[in-house]
Amino acid sequence: MGKKKSTAALALLVLAASALSSLTPACLAVTSPYVRPSPRATLSLARDADAGGLTPQQVHVSAVGPDKMRVTWITDDDAPATVEYGTASGQYPFSATGTTTSYSYLMYHSGNIHDAVVGPLKPSTTYYYRYSSDPSREFSFRTPPSGLPFTFAIAGDLGQTEWTNSTLQHIAAADYDMLLLPGDLSYADLDQTRWDSYGRLVEPLASARPWMVTEGNHEVEKIPLLERHPFKSYNARWRMPYDAGASPSGSNLYYSLDVAGGAVHVIMLGSYTDYDAGTAQHRWLQGDLAGVDRGKTPFVVALVHAPWYNSNKAHQGEGDGMRDAMEALLYGARVDAVFAGHVHAYERFARVYGDKEDQCGPVYVTIGDGGNREGLAEKYIEPQPKTSVFREASFGHGRLQVVNVTHALWTWHRNDDDEPVVADQTWITSLASNPACKK
């Protein structure tokens, strides 16, 4: 009942939002004067001393198609890749068996990485699950709704510091249906034990809601002559549904998915694999966008790691090559918003195309401020570009509430000490509902 009331309240604001959401004059551009609190320490979550070799750890789930979920977990010892599940705690009438892999990286040898796809599942339903290798630990996840409203939590460049922990607590404090992460997960940076520590840190959230991720530069982990294959750890631990859906990509580094019964199409792009015209990713993106029926899918959002628009002095120009190769594709398909990480600060742009304001271009948002150990990017280019609406160097996370087929509410929450504070908020109107943007 509470969710229905909340949805009704948001709906009452849509009429006002339709009048205000397109009004972002350059004179209202803001560089926040907020001074963030002092840095916090790096965390290192050790393995539970009481856990046995068959105890599941680093559990996380991801969506696979409209009615299935992939459950991923690690055990130290050999164990069956079997998960049992049901809709009541302690009762598991269903089971699924998946696959087990492992990898070596220099002198490090991973545990046994298991994943199994469970389903078909009912929407908006809590499922309880356990692993047959050790039934003592029960987990639960809630499946996403089959229609609108639908809420995404979005956080980039998480890492594993006390600021990360604060961000995770703030995300968990308010309900959401799915988390999107535009790259830079663990900041392991070659130290593979940090991948294990990260898996333990995010498990409480990542085991309860689907986490959909794409890679960042800290996932590359390639060492000339010693480790020739990039993304070895990332691909082994965070398998995404690249081989599912209407347009399988063939690569774990980029993929797409539909949520809310097809009302929202999410595109996860790879900033650190080939993207120029003629490459596999570019051809796939063309086909993926061509397959989206905007009459049935009013919202399309994309995620990248290196931002295509950026007025911070950090990482200037690093997303320009990808923007040159792909911006026209997203603009032609009337993508509504593009979220990026990489720059450790927050920035929201107006609707942009070709470096100019364009009412039919995407809203660009940089949200690489989840809590990484490298600190914040505090220096901005002056004067603030006319296309930049709001920018602030703080840790935090965002929420995109797709309320109905015409409006979504974007909110950025700053980590202000131990309290999440709404620092930026705007309505995003679906370009599919804008007559001026009809193709």
Short mmCIF file of C-alpha atoms in Angstrom, two decimals:
data_model
loop_
_atom_site.label_atom_id
_atom_site.label_comp_id
_atom_site.label_asym_id
_atom_site.label_seq_id
_atom_site.Cartn_x
_atom_site.Cartn_y
_atom_site.Cartn_z
CA MET A 1 0.00 0.00 0.00
CA GLY A 2 2.88 2.34 0.80
CA LYS A 3 4.39 1.88 -2.64
CA LYS A 4 1.04 2.65 -4.31
CA LYS A 5 0.71 5.87 -2.30
CA SER A 6 4.25 6.86 -3.19
CA THR A 7 3.58 6.18 -6.86
CA ALA A 8 0.38 8.23 -6.74
CA ALA A 9 2.24 11.13 -5.15
CA LEU A 10 4.87 11.04 -7.88
CA ALA A 11 2.20 10.89 -10.54
CA LEU A 12 0.65 14.11 -9.20
CA LEU A 13 3.94 15.87 -9.88
CA VAL A 14 4.17 14.77 -13.50
CA LEU A 15 2.06 17.62 -14.86
CA ALA A 16 4.33 20.14 -13.18
CA ALA A 17 7.38 18.17 -14.25
CA SER A 18 6.36 18.26 -17.91
CA ALA A 19 6.45 22.05 -17.74
CA LEU A 20 9.70 22.28 -15.78
CA SER A 21 11.87 19.38 -16.92
CA SER A 22 12.97 21.05 -20.16
CA LEU A 23 13.72 24.41 -18.54
CA THR A 24 17.40 24.39 -17.58
CA PRO A 25 18.74 27.81 -18.62
CA ALA A 26 22.51 28.20 -18.65
CA CYS A 27 22.26 30.91 -16.00
CA LEU A 28 21.10 28.27 -13.51
CA ALA A 29 24.24 26.12 -13.94
CA VAL A 30 25.69 25.25 -10.56
CA THR A 31 29.13 24.28 -9.30
CA SER A 32 28.39 23.27 -5.73
CA PRO A 33 30.50 24.99 -3.04
CA TYR A 34 30.04 21.97 -0.76
CA VAL A 35 33.21 20.92 1.07
CA ARG A 36 33.25 17.19 1.54
CA PRO A 37 34.29 15.60 4.85
CA SER A 38 37.75 14.09 5.29
CA PRO A 39 38.77 10.82 3.60
CA ARG A 40 38.00 7.49 5.19
CA ALA A 41 40.04 4.32 5.50
CA THR A 42 40.23 1.42 3.08
CA LEU A 43 38.31 -1.65 4.23
CA SER A 44 39.48 -5.25 4.16
CA LEU A 45 36.75 -7.75 4.91
CA ALA A 46 38.36 -10.99 5.99
CA ARG A 47 36.76 -14.35 5.40
CA ASP A 48 34.54 -15.60 8.22
CA ALA A 49 36.81 -17.67 10.46
CA ASP A 50 33.96 -20.08 11.19
CA ALA A 51 33.12 -20.69 7.52
CA GLY A 52 33.97 -24.09 6.12
CA GLY A 53 35.29 -24.95 2.69
CA LEU A 54 31.78 -25.61 1.41
CA THR A 55 30.27 -22.41 2.80
CA PRO A 56 28.92 -20.16 0.02
CA GLN A 57 30.47 -16.71 -0.05
CA GLN A 58 30.53 -13.59 -2.26
CA VAL A 59 26.95 -14.28 -3.35
CA HIS A 60 25.39 -12.03 -5.98
CA VAL A 61 22.50 -12.22 -8.43
CA SER A 62 21.85 -10.74 -11.87
CA ALA A 63 18.84 -10.69 -14.16
CA VAL A 64 18.64 -13.08 -17.12
CA GLY A 65 15.73 -12.32 -19.43
CA PRO A 66 12.29 -11.34 -18.14
CA ASP A 67 11.78 -14.15 -15.61
CA LYS A 68 15.13 -15.68 -14.61
CA MET A 69 18.02 -14.81 -12.33
CA ARG A 70 21.63 -15.95 -12.30
CA VAL A 71 22.92 -16.78 -8.83
CA THR A 72 26.71 -16.68 -8.41
CA TRP A 73 28.71 -17.85 -5.41
CA ILE A 74 32.17 -19.09 -4.44
CA THR A 75 33.33 -22.01 -2.30
CA ASP A 76 36.87 -22.80 -1.22
CA ASP A 77 36.42 -26.54 -1.74
CA ASP A 78 34.89 -28.56 -4.58
CA ALA A 79 31.11 -28.43 -4.39
CA PRO A 80 28.09 -29.03 -6.63
CA ALA A 81 26.82 -25.95 -8.48
CA THR A 82 23.31 -26.55 -7.19
CA VAL A 83 20.94 -24.00 -5.69
CA GLU A 84 17.57 -24.78 -4.07
CA TYR A 85 14.87 -22.10 -3.89
CA GLY A 86 11.25 -21.31 -3.12
CA THR A 87 8.89 -18.52 -2.06
CA ALA A 88 8.80 -19.40 1.66
CA SER A 89 11.70 -19.33 4.09
CA GLY A 90 12.95 -22.82 4.83
CA GLN A 91 11.03 -24.39 1.94
CA TYR A 92 12.84 -25.10 -1.33
CA PRO A 93 10.68 -27.03 -3.80
CA PHE A 94 12.77 -25.98 -6.81
CA SER A 95 16.41 -26.49 -7.69
CA ALA A 96 18.82 -25.67 -10.50
CA THR A 97 22.31 -26.87 -11.30
CA GLY A 98 24.75 -24.68 -13.17
CA THR A 99 28.48 -24.65 -13.88
CA THR A 100 31.71 -24.26 -11.93
CA THR A 101 34.84 -22.47 -13.08
CA SER A 102 38.02 -21.08 -11.53
CA TYR A 103 41.02 -19.08 -12.68
CA SER A 104 44.64 -18.44 -11.82
CA TYR A 105 46.32 -15.05 -11.86
CA LEU A 106 50.06 -14.99 -11.27
CA MET A 107 50.44 -16.89 -7.96
CA TYR A 108 46.78 -16.53 -7.00
CA HIS A 109 44.25 -19.36 -7.47
CA SER A 110 40.58 -18.50 -7.11
CA GLY A 111 38.02 -20.52 -5.25
CA ASN A 112 35.38 -22.48 -7.11
CA ILE A 113 33.12 -19.96 -8.85
CA HIS A 114 29.63 -21.38 -9.30
CA ASP A 115 26.68 -19.93 -11.16
CA ALA A 116 23.21 -21.30 -11.85
CA VAL A 117 20.20 -19.76 -13.58
CA VAL A 118 16.95 -20.12 -11.63
CA GLY A 119 13.44 -19.72 -12.98
CA PRO A 120 10.96 -19.09 -14.42
CA LEU A 121 10.17 -16.73 -11.55
CA LYS A 122 7.20 -14.55 -10.68
CA PRO A 123 7.67 -10.75 -10.77
CA SER A 124 7.84 -8.70 -7.56
CA THR A 125 8.27 -11.85 -5.52
CA THR A 126 10.75 -12.70 -2.77
CA TYR A 127 12.54 -16.00 -3.25
CA TYR A 128 14.55 -17.74 -0.57
CA TYR A 129 17.53 -19.81 -1.63
CA ARG A 130 20.36 -21.93 -0.28
CA TYR A 131 23.16 -24.06 -1.67
CA SER A 132 23.16 -27.85 -1.37
CA SER A 133 26.87 -27.84 -0.51
CA ASP A 134 26.07 -26.00 2.74
CA PRO A 135 22.35 -25.52 3.52
CA SER A 136 23.05 -23.61 6.73
CA ARG A 137 23.05 -20.19 5.02
CA GLU A 138 19.73 -18.96 3.61
CA PHE A 139 19.63 -15.96 1.28
CA SER A 140 16.75 -14.14 -0.38
CA PHE A 141 16.24 -11.93 -3.41
CA ARG A 142 13.26 -10.04 -4.78
CA THR A 143 12.51 -10.22 -8.48
CA PRO A 144 11.93 -6.94 -10.36
CA PRO A 145 8.38 -5.82 -11.19
CA SER A 146 6.91 -6.65 -14.58
CA GLY A 147 5.82 -3.07 -15.21
CA LEU A 148 6.18 0.53 -14.07
CA PRO A 149 7.04 2.13 -11.71
CA PHE A 150 10.60 0.80 -11.64
CA THR A 151 13.50 2.12 -9.55
CA PHE A 152 17.20 1.81 -10.38
CA ALA A 153 19.98 2.54 -7.94
CA ILE A 154 23.08 3.72 -9.83
CA ALA A 155 26.60 3.94 -8.41
CA GLY A 156 29.96 3.90 -10.14
CA ASP A 157 33.57 3.45 -9.02
CA LEU A 158 32.61 1.75 -5.77
CA GLY A 159 35.83 0.27 -4.45
CA GLN A 160 35.91 -0.82 -0.82
CA THR A 161 36.48 2.01 1.60
CA GLU A 162 34.48 3.34 4.51
CA TRP A 163 32.90 5.75 2.00
CA THR A 164 31.88 2.70 -0.08
CA ASN A 165 30.27 1.19 2.99
CA SER A 166 28.40 4.45 3.58
CA THR A 167 27.16 4.45 -0.02
CA LEU A 168 25.98 0.84 0.27
CA GLN A 169 24.13 1.61 3.50
CA HIS A 170 22.38 4.56 1.86
CA ILE A 171 21.40 2.45 -1.15
CA ALA A 172 19.98 -0.24 1.12
CA ALA A 173 18.06 2.26 3.26
CA ALA A 174 15.53 2.98 0.48
CA ASP A 175 13.92 0.33 -1.68
CA TYR A 176 14.99 -0.24 -5.27
CA ASP A 177 14.49 -2.90 -7.95
CA MET A 178 17.90 -3.17 -9.64
CA LEU A 179 21.39 -1.70 -9.26
CA LEU A 180 23.37 -0.47 -12.27
CA LEU A 181 27.13 -0.06 -11.95
CA PRO A 182 29.05 1.72 -14.75
CA GLY A 183 32.45 0.16 -14.06
CA ASP A 184 35.29 0.04 -11.52
CA LEU A 185 34.02 -2.47 -9.00
CA SER A 186 36.64 -3.75 -6.57
CA TYR A 187 39.77 -1.67 -7.29
CA ALA A 188 41.70 -4.90 -6.84
CA ASP A 189 44.32 -3.61 -9.26
CA LEU A 190 46.11 -6.95 -9.67
CA ASP A 191 45.74 -8.00 -5.99
CA GLN A 192 43.21 -10.78 -6.46
CA THR A 193 42.45 -11.13 -2.77
CA ARG A 194 40.80 -7.72 -3.06
CA TRP A 195 38.25 -9.25 -5.40
CA ASP A 196 37.35 -11.67 -2.63
CA SER A 197 37.14 -8.88 -0.07
CA TYR A 198 34.90 -6.87 -2.41
CA GLY A 199 32.60 -9.84 -2.93
CA ARG A 200 32.13 -10.14 0.81
CA LEU A 201 31.52 -6.40 1.19
CA VAL A 202 28.73 -6.16 -1.38
CA GLU A 203 27.13 -9.55 -0.68
CA PRO A 204 24.34 -8.25 1.62
CA LEU A 205 23.01 -6.05 -1.20
CA ALA A 206 24.13 -7.99 -4.26
CA SER A 207 22.52 -11.21 -3.01
CA ALA A 208 19.16 -9.49 -2.51
CA ARG A 209 18.66 -7.46 -5.71
CA PRO A 210 20.01 -7.95 -9.24
CA TRP A 211 23.28 -6.10 -9.85
CA MET A 212 24.00 -5.31 -13.50
CA VAL A 213 27.54 -4.13 -14.15
CA THR A 214 29.88 -3.14 -16.95
CA GLU A 215 33.66 -2.94 -16.86
CA GLY A 216 35.93 -0.01 -16.07
CA ASN A 217 39.64 0.55 -16.46
CA HIS A 218 40.35 -1.05 -13.08
CA GLU A 219 38.91 -4.32 -14.38
CA VAL A 220 41.45 -4.64 -17.23
CA GLU A 221 44.27 -6.12 -15.09
CA LYS A 222 46.46 -7.02 -18.05
CA ILE A 223 50.20 -7.45 -17.50
CA PRO A 224 52.42 -7.66 -20.60
CA LEU A 225 54.12 -11.07 -20.90
CA LEU A 226 52.69 -12.28 -17.55
CA GLU A 227 48.90 -11.90 -17.85
CA ARG A 228 48.04 -11.49 -21.51
CA HIS A 229 44.25 -11.76 -21.20
CA PRO A 230 42.46 -8.65 -19.91
CA PHE A 231 39.35 -8.82 -17.73
CA LYS A 232 40.19 -12.35 -16.53
CA SER A 233 38.95 -11.78 -12.97
CA TYR A 234 35.99 -9.62 -13.95
CA ASN A 235 34.69 -12.08 -16.54
CA ALA A 236 35.10 -15.04 -14.21
CA ARG A 237 33.35 -13.43 -11.24
CA TRP A 238 30.71 -11.13 -12.78
CA ARG A 239 29.05 -12.97 -15.65
CA MET A 240 26.34 -10.83 -17.23
CA PRO A 241 23.50 -11.91 -19.61
CA TYR A 242 25.39 -11.17 -22.81
CA ASP A 243 24.04 -14.38 -24.39
CA ALA A 244 20.40 -13.76 -23.42
CA GLY A 245 17.62 -11.46 -24.54
CA ALA A 246 16.56 -10.33 -27.98
CA SER A 247 20.03 -9.19 -29.06
CA PRO A 248 22.84 -11.28 -27.54
CA SER A 249 26.17 -9.50 -27.88
CA GLY A 250 28.62 -12.37 -27.67
CA SER A 251 30.79 -10.49 -25.15
CA ASN A 252 30.55 -10.13 -21.39
CA LEU A 253 31.93 -6.59 -21.81
CA TYR A 254 28.74 -5.19 -23.38
CA TYR A 255 25.11 -6.30 -23.47
CA SER A 256 21.54 -5.07 -23.03
CA LEU A 257 18.44 -6.03 -21.10
CA ASP A 258 14.77 -5.12 -20.91
CA VAL A 259 13.04 -4.45 -17.60
CA ALA A 260 9.57 -3.44 -16.42
CA GLY A 261 7.91 -5.62 -19.03
CA GLY A 262 9.93 -4.00 -21.78
CA ALA A 263 9.13 -0.42 -20.76
CA VAL A 264 12.83 0.30 -20.15
CA HIS A 265 15.74 -0.85 -22.30
CA VAL A 266 19.15 -0.74 -20.60
CA ILE A 267 22.35 -0.78 -22.68
CA MET A 268 25.64 -1.59 -20.95
CA LEU A 269 28.55 -0.52 -23.16
CA GLY A 270 32.24 -1.40 -22.94
CA SER A 271 34.64 1.56 -22.80
CA TYR A 272 37.71 -0.71 -22.84
CA THR A 273 37.02 -2.97 -25.78
CA ASP A 274 36.87 -2.01 -29.46
CA TYR A 275 34.03 0.38 -30.28
CA ASP A 276 34.87 2.03 -33.62
CA ALA A 277 32.68 1.60 -36.71
CA GLY A 278 33.01 -1.92 -38.06
CA THR A 279 33.94 -3.50 -34.72
CA ALA A 280 31.83 -6.17 -33.06
CA GLN A 281 30.54 -3.83 -30.35
CA HIS A 282 29.61 -1.09 -32.83
CA ARG A 283 27.75 -3.55 -35.10
CA TRP A 284 25.97 -5.05 -32.11
CA LEU A 285 24.88 -1.62 -30.82
CA GLN A 286 23.45 -0.72 -34.22
CA GLY A 287 21.42 -3.91 -34.28
CA ASP A 288 20.36 -3.61 -30.65
CA LEU A 289 19.05 -0.07 -31.08
CA ALA A 290 17.31 -0.98 -34.35
CA GLY A 291 15.40 -3.68 -32.49
CA VAL A 292 13.90 -1.31 -29.91
CA ASP A 293 10.26 -0.38 -30.59
CA ARG A 294 9.81 2.99 -28.89
CA GLY A 295 6.08 2.55 -29.04
CA LYS A 296 6.49 -0.30 -26.56
CA THR A 297 9.70 0.90 -24.87
CA PRO A 298 9.31 4.55 -23.83
CA PHE A 299 12.66 4.77 -22.00
CA VAL A 300 16.14 3.79 -23.19
CA VAL A 301 19.20 4.40 -21.00
CA ALA A 302 22.86 3.55 -21.58
CA LEU A 303 25.87 3.12 -19.31
CA VAL A 304 29.56 3.58 -20.13
CA HIS A 305 32.60 3.95 -17.91
CA ALA A 306 34.59 6.86 -19.38
CA PRO A 307 32.20 9.84 -19.68
CA TRP A 308 31.50 11.33 -23.11
CA TYR A 309 30.88 14.76 -21.58
CA ASN A 310 33.02 15.98 -18.69
CA SER A 311 33.96 19.42 -17.35
CA ASN A 312 36.14 18.02 -14.56
CA LYS A 313 39.89 18.36 -15.07
CA ALA A 314 40.29 14.66 -14.31
CA HIS A 315 40.26 12.24 -17.27
CA GLN A 316 39.65 14.97 -19.80
CA GLY A 317 39.04 13.60 -23.30
CA GLU A 318 39.28 9.93 -22.35
CA GLY A 319 35.75 9.19 -23.56
CA ASP A 320 35.99 11.28 -26.73
CA GLY A 321 36.95 8.43 -29.06
CA MET A 322 33.97 6.34 -28.02
CA ARG A 323 31.70 9.38 -28.26
CA ASP A 324 32.91 10.07 -31.80
CA ALA A 325 32.17 6.47 -32.76
CA MET A 326 28.80 5.98 -31.07
CA GLU A 327 27.14 9.27 -30.15
CA ALA A 328 25.23 9.49 -33.43
CA LEU A 329 23.82 6.00 -32.89
CA LEU A 330 22.43 6.89 -29.47
CA TYR A 331 21.14 10.23 -30.69
CA GLY A 332 19.42 8.65 -33.70
CA ALA A 333 17.71 6.13 -31.44
CA ARG A 334 16.63 8.92 -29.06
CA VAL A 335 18.34 7.41 -26.01
CA ASP A 336 17.03 9.27 -22.98
CA ALA A 337 20.03 9.24 -20.61
CA VAL A 338 23.66 8.12 -20.48
CA PHE A 339 25.33 7.37 -17.13
CA ALA A 340 29.11 7.17 -16.73
CA GLY A 341 31.73 6.65 -14.03
CA HIS A 342 35.53 7.08 -14.12
CA VAL A 343 35.61 10.71 -12.90
CA HIS A 344 35.36 10.61 -9.12
CA ALA A 345 32.75 13.31 -8.79
CA TYR A 346 29.17 14.04 -9.81
CA GLU A 347 28.04 16.04 -12.82
CA ARG A 348 24.75 16.34 -14.69
CA PHE A 349 24.51 17.83 -18.17
CA ALA A 350 21.51 19.11 -20.07
CA ARG A 351 20.32 17.17 -23.11
CA VAL A 352 23.33 17.28 -25.42
CA TYR A 353 24.40 16.25 -28.91
CA GLY A 354 27.57 17.27 -30.69
CA ASP A 355 28.71 19.26 -27.64
CA LYS A 356 25.66 21.53 -27.86
CA GLU A 357 22.33 21.58 -26.10
CA ASP A 358 19.78 19.59 -28.09
CA GLN A 359 16.27 18.83 -26.89
CA CYS A 360 16.45 15.42 -28.59
CA GLY A 361 19.81 14.37 -27.13
CA PRO A 362 20.38 12.30 -23.99
CA VAL A 363 20.82 13.69 -20.51
CA TYR A 364 24.44 12.89 -19.58
CA VAL A 365 25.33 12.10 -15.96
CA THR A 366 28.73 11.32 -14.44
CA ILE A 367 28.40 9.34 -11.23
CA GLY A 368 31.86 7.91 -10.53
CA ASP A 369 31.55 8.79 -6.87
CA GLY A 370 30.66 5.56 -5.10
CA GLY A 371 33.56 5.56 -2.62
CA ASN A 372 36.80 4.47 -4.27
CA ARG A 373 40.21 4.63 -2.53
CA GLU A 374 41.69 7.13 -5.00
CA GLY A 375 39.65 10.00 -3.60
CA LEU A 376 37.60 12.69 -5.28
CA ALA A 377 38.28 14.72 -8.42
CA GLU A 378 37.84 18.21 -7.01
CA LYS A 379 39.09 20.46 -9.82
CA TYR A 380 36.65 21.63 -12.49
CA ILE A 381 37.19 23.58 -15.68
CA GLU A 382 36.15 27.22 -15.43
CA PRO A 383 33.95 28.78 -16.54
CA GLN A 384 31.36 26.03 -16.23
CA PRO A 385 30.19 24.98 -19.72
CA LYS A 386 26.67 26.04 -20.66
CA THR A 387 25.74 22.39 -21.13
CA SER A 388 26.74 21.49 -17.54
CA VAL A 389 23.83 21.95 -15.16
CA PHE A 390 25.14 20.77 -11.79
CA ARG A 391 28.51 19.48 -10.56
CA GLU A 392 29.96 18.60 -7.19
CA ALA A 393 32.95 16.60 -5.93
CA SER A 394 31.36 14.36 -3.31
CA PHE A 395 30.74 10.68 -2.75
CA GLY A 396 27.19 9.46 -3.28
CA HIS A 397 24.76 7.49 -5.44
CA GLY A 398 21.81 8.12 -7.73
CA ARG A 399 18.29 6.80 -8.20
CA LEU A 400 16.28 6.74 -11.40
CA GLN A 401 12.58 6.21 -10.74
CA VAL A 402 10.77 5.51 -14.00
CA VAL A 403 7.32 6.57 -12.84
CA ASN A 404 5.31 6.05 -16.02
CA VAL A 405 5.71 5.97 -19.79
CA THR A 406 6.50 9.68 -20.00
CA HIS A 407 8.44 10.66 -16.87
CA ALA A 408 11.35 9.47 -14.76
CA LEU A 409 12.67 11.19 -11.65
CA TRP A 410 16.47 11.39 -11.29
CA THR A 411 17.87 12.08 -7.83
CA TRP A 412 21.49 12.25 -6.68
CA HIS A 413 22.20 11.63 -3.00
CA ARG A 414 25.39 13.02 -1.50
CA ASN A 415 27.08 11.09 1.34
CA ASP A 416 27.03 13.87 3.93
CA ASP A 417 28.86 12.24 6.84
CA ASP A 418 26.50 9.37 7.69
CA GLU A 419 23.34 10.82 6.13
CA PRO A 420 22.26 10.71 2.48
CA VAL A 421 21.29 14.20 1.33
CA VAL A 422 19.42 14.98 -1.88
CA ALA A 423 21.78 17.37 -3.66
CA ASP A 424 20.46 17.28 -7.23
CA GLN A 425 17.11 16.28 -8.69
CA THR A 426 15.37 16.61 -12.06
CA TRP A 427 12.60 15.08 -14.11
CA ILE A 428 13.57 13.32 -17.34
CA THR A 429 10.86 13.21 -19.99
CA SER A 430 10.88 10.30 -22.41
CA LEU A 431 12.02 11.42 -25.85
CA ALA A 432 9.55 8.94 -27.32
CA SER A 433 6.79 11.18 -25.96
CA ASN A 434 8.24 14.37 -27.44
CA PRO A 435 6.67 15.12 -30.85
CA ALA A 436 9.63 17.30 -31.79
CA CYS A 437 11.94 14.27 -31.47
CA LYS A 438 9.99 11.82 -33.56
CA LYS A 439 12.23 10.33 -36.20
#
